[in-house]
Amino acid sequence: MPTRREILEGTAIAAGVLLVPRLVSGGGPAAAAPPFVLPPLPYAADALEPFLDAETMRIHHGKHHATYVAKLNEAIAAAPALTGKPVEELLRDLTAIPEAVRTAVRNHGGGHANHTLFWSSLRPPTASPSAPPASFEAAVKAEFGSLVALGEALEKSALSVFGSGWAWLTLGPDRKLRIETSSNQDSPISAGRTPLLGIDVWEHAYYLRYQNRRADYLSAIRNLLDWGAVGRRFELPAG
Ligand code: MN3
């Protein structure tokens, strides 16, 4: 029996559509790459076991994140003036996005940016943790007391999100660290703040392994947080 993919490809070929990206054949000027591409996971799908399972990671990255990218590209195709702008720039001022695609950019641009940050904020539990920069540790100490206290406060905040959303550690233009939450795929970038760390609390992030036990997922994920990577974002210039 043919697979779903073979059927889809057969249909596409019958319709005269080449599924092989035109870029591969070294195409001409019309063969522009879609503006956004799904970044690969920075580790193997099973690298976060036992805290996050490989199947969840494959679906979360390969289906959910990939869909945000595809739908963001659809929105850009419908509003070509946005072509070439980084996703952070799109999210920074949503009022500047044409109304016809504003919700799509907010949801799918947010989804793309949020997940990209999420993957790169986690590290395999077997990897030796990299120390955050001293400047970040000092800011965390001043605001929250310690990294452990920050982790606890983030976990509590993530637990409080009603429905689908995110818990964040953000940096404001005033250089103040904040814990905040957002609904759906809304990004702190749209509120004028820089996300340093985001924790995905959509059920798709944990349901396969943890079912409805969001608290168990959140305490598991604290074993994976890469404070070195988070702290290095604190040192980047704003913008
Ligand atoms: Mn997600």
PDB file of C-alpha atoms in Angstrom, residues 7-223:
ATOM      1  CA  ILE A   7       0.185   9.480  -2.527  1.00  0.00           C
ATOM      2  CA  LEU A   8       0.812  13.168  -1.945  1.00  0.00           C
ATOM      3  CA  GLU A   9       3.843  13.116  -4.221  1.00  0.00           C
ATOM      4  CA  GLY A  10       1.936  11.222  -6.890  1.00  0.00           C
ATOM      5  CA  THR A  11      -0.809  13.822  -6.760  1.00  0.00           C
ATOM      6  CA  ALA A  12       1.691  16.628  -6.943  1.00  0.00           C
ATOM      7  CA  ILE A  13       3.458  15.127  -9.950  1.00  0.00           C
ATOM      8  CA  ALA A  14       0.142  14.529 -11.688  1.00  0.00           C
ATOM      9  CA  ALA A  15      -0.687  18.167 -11.078  1.00  0.00           C
ATOM     10  CA  GLY A  16       2.606  19.185 -12.645  1.00  0.00           C
ATOM     11  CA  VAL A  17       4.066  20.393  -9.371  1.00  0.00           C
ATOM     12  CA  LEU A  18       7.687  19.669  -8.647  1.00  0.00           C
ATOM     13  CA  LEU A  19       8.165  18.868  -5.003  1.00  0.00           C
ATOM     14  CA  VAL A  20      11.936  19.076  -5.272  1.00  0.00           C
ATOM     15  CA  PRO A  21      12.830  22.640  -4.326  1.00  0.00           C
ATOM     16  CA  ARG A  22      13.734  24.593  -7.430  1.00  0.00           C
ATOM     17  CA  LEU A  23      16.851  25.842  -5.702  1.00  0.00           C
ATOM     18  CA  VAL A  24      18.283  22.342  -5.785  1.00  0.00           C
ATOM     19  CA  SER A  25      18.313  22.433  -9.559  1.00  0.00           C
ATOM     20  CA  GLY A  26      20.147  25.744  -9.455  1.00  0.00           C
ATOM     21  CA  GLY A  27      17.128  27.613 -10.704  1.00  0.00           C
ATOM     22  CA  GLY A  28      16.938  31.151 -11.998  1.00  0.00           C
ATOM     23  CA  PRO A  29      15.721  34.340 -10.398  1.00  0.00           C
ATOM     24  CA  ALA A  30      12.217  32.980  -9.849  1.00  0.00           C
ATOM     25  CA  ALA A  31      13.565  30.247  -7.593  1.00  0.00           C
ATOM     26  CA  ALA A  32      13.625  32.301  -4.410  1.00  0.00           C
ATOM     27  CA  ALA A  33      13.875  30.321  -1.208  1.00  0.00           C
ATOM     28  CA  PRO A  34      10.977  30.724   1.188  1.00  0.00           C
ATOM     29  CA  PRO A  35      11.941  33.466   3.622  1.00  0.00           C
ATOM     30  CA  PHE A  36      11.870  31.334   6.746  1.00  0.00           C
ATOM     31  CA  VAL A  37      13.231  27.838   7.245  1.00  0.00           C
ATOM     32  CA  LEU A  38      12.841  25.437  10.134  1.00  0.00           C
ATOM     33  CA  PRO A  39      16.130  25.483  12.021  1.00  0.00           C
ATOM     34  CA  PRO A  40      17.415  22.025  12.915  1.00  0.00           C
ATOM     35  CA  LEU A  41      17.250  20.994  16.555  1.00  0.00           C
ATOM     36  CA  PRO A  42      20.609  21.804  18.140  1.00  0.00           C
ATOM     37  CA  TYR A  43      20.797  18.210  19.496  1.00  0.00           C
ATOM     38  CA  ALA A  44      19.349  14.810  18.648  1.00  0.00           C
ATOM     39  CA  ALA A  45      15.623  14.315  19.267  1.00  0.00           C
ATOM     40  CA  ASP A  46      16.377  11.801  22.014  1.00  0.00           C
ATOM     41  CA  ALA A  47      19.098  13.884  23.651  1.00  0.00           C
ATOM     42  CA  LEU A  48      16.774  15.337  26.289  1.00  0.00           C
ATOM     43  CA  GLU A  49      15.636  11.948  27.579  1.00  0.00           C
ATOM     44  CA  PRO A  50      14.462  11.035  30.143  1.00  0.00           C
ATOM     45  CA  PHE A  51      13.022  14.487  30.836  1.00  0.00           C
ATOM     46  CA  LEU A  52      11.653  15.130  27.350  1.00  0.00           C
ATOM     47  CA  ASP A  53      11.029  12.086  25.179  1.00  0.00           C
ATOM     48  CA  ALA A  54      12.179  11.707  21.588  1.00  0.00           C
ATOM     49  CA  GLU A  55       8.697  11.308  20.124  1.00  0.00           C
ATOM     50  CA  THR A  56       7.469  14.523  21.717  1.00  0.00           C
ATOM     51  CA  MET A  57      10.552  16.318  20.426  1.00  0.00           C
ATOM     52  CA  ARG A  58      10.113  14.964  16.882  1.00  0.00           C
ATOM     53  CA  ILE A  59       6.455  15.977  16.709  1.00  0.00           C
ATOM     54  CA  HIS A  60       6.967  19.273  18.484  1.00  0.00           C
ATOM     55  CA  HIS A  61       9.831  20.322  16.222  1.00  0.00           C
ATOM     56  CA  GLY A  62       9.054  18.476  12.996  1.00  0.00           C
ATOM     57  CA  LYS A  63       5.280  19.104  12.975  1.00  0.00           C
ATOM     58  CA  HIS A  64       4.322  21.983  15.267  1.00  0.00           C
ATOM     59  CA  HIS A  65       7.319  24.256  14.731  1.00  0.00           C
ATOM     60  CA  ALA A  66       7.461  23.329  11.034  1.00  0.00           C
ATOM     61  CA  THR A  67       3.821  24.345  10.640  1.00  0.00           C
ATOM     62  CA  TYR A  68       4.457  27.749  12.211  1.00  0.00           C
ATOM     63  CA  VAL A  69       7.266  28.275   9.698  1.00  0.00           C
ATOM     64  CA  ALA A  70       5.127  27.170   6.751  1.00  0.00           C
ATOM     65  CA  LYS A  71       2.215  29.365   7.761  1.00  0.00           C
ATOM     66  CA  LEU A  72       4.469  32.336   8.422  1.00  0.00           C
ATOM     67  CA  ASN A  73       5.823  31.886   4.900  1.00  0.00           C
ATOM     68  CA  GLU A  74       2.271  31.818   3.548  1.00  0.00           C
ATOM     69  CA  ALA A  75       1.580  35.119   5.311  1.00  0.00           C
ATOM     70  CA  ILE A  76       4.748  36.674   3.877  1.00  0.00           C
ATOM     71  CA  ALA A  77       3.809  35.451   0.400  1.00  0.00           C
ATOM     72  CA  ALA A  78       0.492  37.266   0.804  1.00  0.00           C
ATOM     73  CA  ALA A  79       2.242  40.464   1.937  1.00  0.00           C
ATOM     74  CA  PRO A  80       5.453  40.611  -0.140  1.00  0.00           C
ATOM     75  CA  ALA A  81       6.506  43.963   1.379  1.00  0.00           C
ATOM     76  CA  LEU A  82       7.461  41.960   4.476  1.00  0.00           C
ATOM     77  CA  THR A  83       9.902  39.751   2.570  1.00  0.00           C
ATOM     78  CA  GLY A  84      13.399  39.742   3.976  1.00  0.00           C
ATOM     79  CA  LYS A  85      12.529  41.137   7.400  1.00  0.00           C
ATOM     80  CA  PRO A  86      13.750  39.065  10.357  1.00  0.00           C
ATOM     81  CA  VAL A  87      10.958  37.585  12.444  1.00  0.00           C
ATOM     82  CA  GLU A  88      11.920  39.717  15.446  1.00  0.00           C
ATOM     83  CA  GLU A  89      11.408  42.826  13.341  1.00  0.00           C
ATOM     84  CA  LEU A  90       7.973  41.614  12.233  1.00  0.00           C
ATOM     85  CA  LEU A  91       6.945  40.988  15.833  1.00  0.00           C
ATOM     86  CA  ARG A  92       8.379  44.209  17.257  1.00  0.00           C
ATOM     87  CA  ASP A  93       5.615  46.373  15.802  1.00  0.00           C
ATOM     88  CA  LEU A  94       2.573  44.356  14.858  1.00  0.00           C
ATOM     89  CA  THR A  95       0.651  47.532  14.018  1.00  0.00           C
ATOM     90  CA  ALA A  96       3.035  47.948  11.063  1.00  0.00           C
ATOM     91  CA  ILE A  97       1.968  44.568   9.634  1.00  0.00           C
ATOM     92  CA  PRO A  98      -0.777  44.741   6.986  1.00  0.00           C
ATOM     93  CA  GLU A  99      -4.051  43.932   8.679  1.00  0.00           C
ATOM     94  CA  ALA A 100      -4.817  41.046   6.324  1.00  0.00           C
ATOM     95  CA  VAL A 101      -1.834  39.042   7.660  1.00  0.00           C
ATOM     96  CA  ARG A 102      -1.371  40.603  11.108  1.00  0.00           C
ATOM     97  CA  THR A 103      -2.943  37.754  13.065  1.00  0.00           C
ATOM     98  CA  ALA A 104      -1.047  35.176  11.027  1.00  0.00           C
ATOM     99  CA  VAL A 105       2.271  36.952  11.639  1.00  0.00           C
ATOM    100  CA  ARG A 106       1.475  37.322  15.341  1.00  0.00           C
ATOM    101  CA  ASN A 107       0.598  33.634  15.756  1.00  0.00           C
ATOM    102  CA  HIS A 108       2.994  31.936  13.342  1.00  0.00           C
ATOM    103  CA  GLY A 109       5.825  34.451  13.530  1.00  0.00           C
ATOM    104  CA  GLY A 110       5.505  34.204  17.292  1.00  0.00           C
ATOM    105  CA  GLY A 111       5.418  30.422  17.070  1.00  0.00           C
ATOM    106  CA  HIS A 112       8.566  30.364  14.957  1.00  0.00           C
ATOM    107  CA  ALA A 113      10.513  32.807  17.144  1.00  0.00           C
ATOM    108  CA  ASN A 114       9.337  31.275  20.421  1.00  0.00           C
ATOM    109  CA  HIS A 115      10.248  27.716  19.476  1.00  0.00           C
ATOM    110  CA  THR A 116      13.612  28.709  18.041  1.00  0.00           C
ATOM    111  CA  LEU A 117      14.436  30.310  21.394  1.00  0.00           C
ATOM    112  CA  PHE A 118      13.035  27.354  23.311  1.00  0.00           C
ATOM    113  CA  TRP A 119      15.195  24.724  21.566  1.00  0.00           C
ATOM    114  CA  SER A 120      18.316  26.763  22.093  1.00  0.00           C
ATOM    115  CA  SER A 121      17.529  27.269  25.788  1.00  0.00           C
ATOM    116  CA  LEU A 122      17.678  23.554  26.522  1.00  0.00           C
ATOM    117  CA  ARG A 123      20.696  21.283  26.722  1.00  0.00           C
ATOM    118  CA  PRO A 124      21.100  17.535  26.976  1.00  0.00           C
ATOM    119  CA  PRO A 125      21.291  16.500  30.638  1.00  0.00           C
ATOM    120  CA  THR A 126      24.540  14.674  29.854  1.00  0.00           C
ATOM    121  CA  ALA A 127      26.239  17.849  28.614  1.00  0.00           C
ATOM    122  CA  SER A 128      28.277  19.730  31.150  1.00  0.00           C
ATOM    123  CA  PRO A 129      26.477  22.971  31.952  1.00  0.00           C
ATOM    124  CA  SER A 130      28.094  26.145  30.740  1.00  0.00           C
ATOM    125  CA  ALA A 131      28.308  28.867  33.359  1.00  0.00           C
ATOM    126  CA  PRO A 132      26.313  32.021  32.680  1.00  0.00           C
ATOM    127  CA  PRO A 133      28.255  35.276  32.427  1.00  0.00           C
ATOM    128  CA  ALA A 134      28.930  36.989  35.760  1.00  0.00           C
ATOM    129  CA  SER A 135      26.894  40.028  34.685  1.00  0.00           C
ATOM    130  CA  PHE A 136      23.809  37.847  34.293  1.00  0.00           C
ATOM    131  CA  GLU A 137      24.362  36.078  37.583  1.00  0.00           C
ATOM    132  CA  ALA A 138      24.675  39.435  39.313  1.00  0.00           C
ATOM    133  CA  ALA A 139      21.421  40.693  37.742  1.00  0.00           C
ATOM    134  CA  VAL A 140      19.622  37.472  38.699  1.00  0.00           C
ATOM    135  CA  LYS A 141      20.938  37.711  42.243  1.00  0.00           C
ATOM    136  CA  ALA A 142      19.749  41.319  42.554  1.00  0.00           C
ATOM    137  CA  GLU A 143      16.279  40.564  41.183  1.00  0.00           C
ATOM    138  CA  PHE A 144      15.517  37.032  42.347  1.00  0.00           C
ATOM    139  CA  GLY A 145      18.169  36.098  44.919  1.00  0.00           C
ATOM    140  CA  SER A 146      19.697  33.183  42.998  1.00  0.00           C
ATOM    141  CA  LEU A 147      19.423  31.095  39.838  1.00  0.00           C
ATOM    142  CA  VAL A 148      17.615  28.427  41.843  1.00  0.00           C
ATOM    143  CA  ALA A 149      15.085  30.971  43.072  1.00  0.00           C
ATOM    144  CA  LEU A 150      14.639  32.238  39.514  1.00  0.00           C
ATOM    145  CA  GLY A 151      14.006  28.670  38.317  1.00  0.00           C
ATOM    146  CA  GLU A 152      11.406  28.184  41.051  1.00  0.00           C
ATOM    147  CA  ALA A 153       9.688  31.462  40.227  1.00  0.00           C
ATOM    148  CA  LEU A 154       9.613  30.594  36.516  1.00  0.00           C
ATOM    149  CA  GLU A 155       8.145  27.185  37.268  1.00  0.00           C
ATOM    150  CA  LYS A 156       5.433  28.745  39.416  1.00  0.00           C
ATOM    151  CA  SER A 157       4.648  31.283  36.742  1.00  0.00           C
ATOM    152  CA  ALA A 158       4.479  28.597  34.027  1.00  0.00           C
ATOM    153  CA  LEU A 159       2.119  26.594  36.190  1.00  0.00           C
ATOM    154  CA  SER A 160      -0.197  29.593  36.405  1.00  0.00           C
ATOM    155  CA  VAL A 161      -0.675  29.966  32.631  1.00  0.00           C
ATOM    156  CA  PHE A 162      -4.308  29.243  31.825  1.00  0.00           C
ATOM    157  CA  GLY A 163      -4.618  27.266  28.614  1.00  0.00           C
ATOM    158  CA  SER A 164      -1.869  27.458  25.995  1.00  0.00           C
ATOM    159  CA  GLY A 165       0.991  29.877  26.411  1.00  0.00           C
ATOM    160  CA  TRP A 166       4.486  30.564  27.588  1.00  0.00           C
ATOM    161  CA  ALA A 167       6.396  31.595  30.683  1.00  0.00           C
ATOM    162  CA  TRP A 168       9.282  33.962  30.060  1.00  0.00           C
ATOM    163  CA  LEU A 169      12.342  35.517  31.519  1.00  0.00           C
ATOM    164  CA  THR A 170      12.589  38.840  29.717  1.00  0.00           C
ATOM    165  CA  LEU A 171      14.862  41.827  29.658  1.00  0.00           C
ATOM    166  CA  GLY A 172      13.286  45.265  29.399  1.00  0.00           C
ATOM    167  CA  PRO A 173      14.733  48.386  27.782  1.00  0.00           C
ATOM    168  CA  ASP A 174      15.433  49.433  31.389  1.00  0.00           C
ATOM    169  CA  ARG A 175      17.728  46.350  31.666  1.00  0.00           C
ATOM    170  CA  LYS A 176      15.401  44.907  34.285  1.00  0.00           C
ATOM    171  CA  LEU A 177      14.818  41.149  34.355  1.00  0.00           C
ATOM    172  CA  ARG A 178      11.186  40.099  34.579  1.00  0.00           C
ATOM    173  CA  ILE A 179       9.188  36.919  34.742  1.00  0.00           C
ATOM    174  CA  GLU A 180       6.063  37.149  32.647  1.00  0.00           C
ATOM    175  CA  THR A 181       3.627  34.936  30.798  1.00  0.00           C
ATOM    176  CA  SER A 182       1.892  35.166  27.444  1.00  0.00           C
ATOM    177  CA  SER A 183      -1.052  33.451  25.840  1.00  0.00           C
ATOM    178  CA  ASN A 184      -0.957  31.412  22.664  1.00  0.00           C
ATOM    179  CA  GLN A 185       2.186  32.320  20.677  1.00  0.00           C
ATOM    180  CA  ASP A 186       2.380  35.960  21.719  1.00  0.00           C
ATOM    181  CA  SER A 187       5.987  37.086  22.019  1.00  0.00           C
ATOM    182  CA  PRO A 188       7.380  39.502  24.614  1.00  0.00           C
ATOM    183  CA  ILE A 189       9.084  41.162  21.631  1.00  0.00           C
ATOM    184  CA  SER A 190       5.689  42.659  20.710  1.00  0.00           C
ATOM    185  CA  ALA A 191       5.567  44.221  24.195  1.00  0.00           C
ATOM    186  CA  GLY A 192       8.981  45.811  23.748  1.00  0.00           C
ATOM    187  CA  ARG A 193      10.969  43.296  25.777  1.00  0.00           C
ATOM    188  CA  THR A 194      13.648  40.796  24.835  1.00  0.00           C
ATOM    189  CA  PRO A 195      12.936  37.173  25.740  1.00  0.00           C
ATOM    190  CA  LEU A 196      15.979  35.504  27.297  1.00  0.00           C
ATOM    191  CA  LEU A 197      14.224  32.234  28.084  1.00  0.00           C
ATOM    192  CA  GLY A 198      10.816  30.862  27.160  1.00  0.00           C
ATOM    193  CA  ILE A 199       9.123  27.787  28.541  1.00  0.00           C
ATOM    194  CA  ASP A 200       6.469  26.273  26.315  1.00  0.00           C
ATOM    195  CA  VAL A 201       3.405  25.309  28.311  1.00  0.00           C
ATOM    196  CA  TRP A 202       1.203  24.226  25.434  1.00  0.00           C
ATOM    197  CA  GLU A 203      -0.034  20.696  26.016  1.00  0.00           C
ATOM    198  CA  HIS A 204       1.740  19.574  22.822  1.00  0.00           C
ATOM    199  CA  ALA A 205       5.026  20.215  24.664  1.00  0.00           C
ATOM    200  CA  TYR A 206       4.379  17.529  27.255  1.00  0.00           C
ATOM    201  CA  TYR A 207       1.176  15.561  26.767  1.00  0.00           C
ATOM    202  CA  LEU A 208       2.660  12.348  25.342  1.00  0.00           C
ATOM    203  CA  ARG A 209       4.887  11.746  28.337  1.00  0.00           C
ATOM    204  CA  TYR A 210       3.181  13.712  31.100  1.00  0.00           C
ATOM    205  CA  GLN A 211      -0.482  13.824  29.992  1.00  0.00           C
ATOM    206  CA  ASN A 212      -2.202  16.471  32.129  1.00  0.00           C
ATOM    207  CA  ARG A 213       0.657  16.696  34.634  1.00  0.00           C
ATOM    208  CA  ARG A 214       2.045  20.078  33.683  1.00  0.00           C
ATOM    209  CA  ALA A 215       3.778  20.377  37.060  1.00  0.00           C
ATOM    210  CA  ASP A 216       5.793  17.202  36.398  1.00  0.00           C
ATOM    211  CA  TYR A 217       6.823  18.475  32.968  1.00  0.00           C
ATOM    212  CA  LEU A 218       7.897  21.796  34.454  1.00  0.00           C
ATOM    213  CA  SER A 219       9.995  20.254  37.187  1.00  0.00           C
ATOM    214  CA  ALA A 220      11.554  17.917  34.584  1.00  0.00           C
ATOM    215  CA  ILE A 221      12.416  20.750  32.260  1.00  0.00           C
ATOM    216  CA  ARG A 222      14.377  22.534  34.946  1.00  0.00           C
ATOM    217  CA  ASN A 223      16.985  19.786  34.512  1.00  0.00           C
TER     218      ASN A 223
END
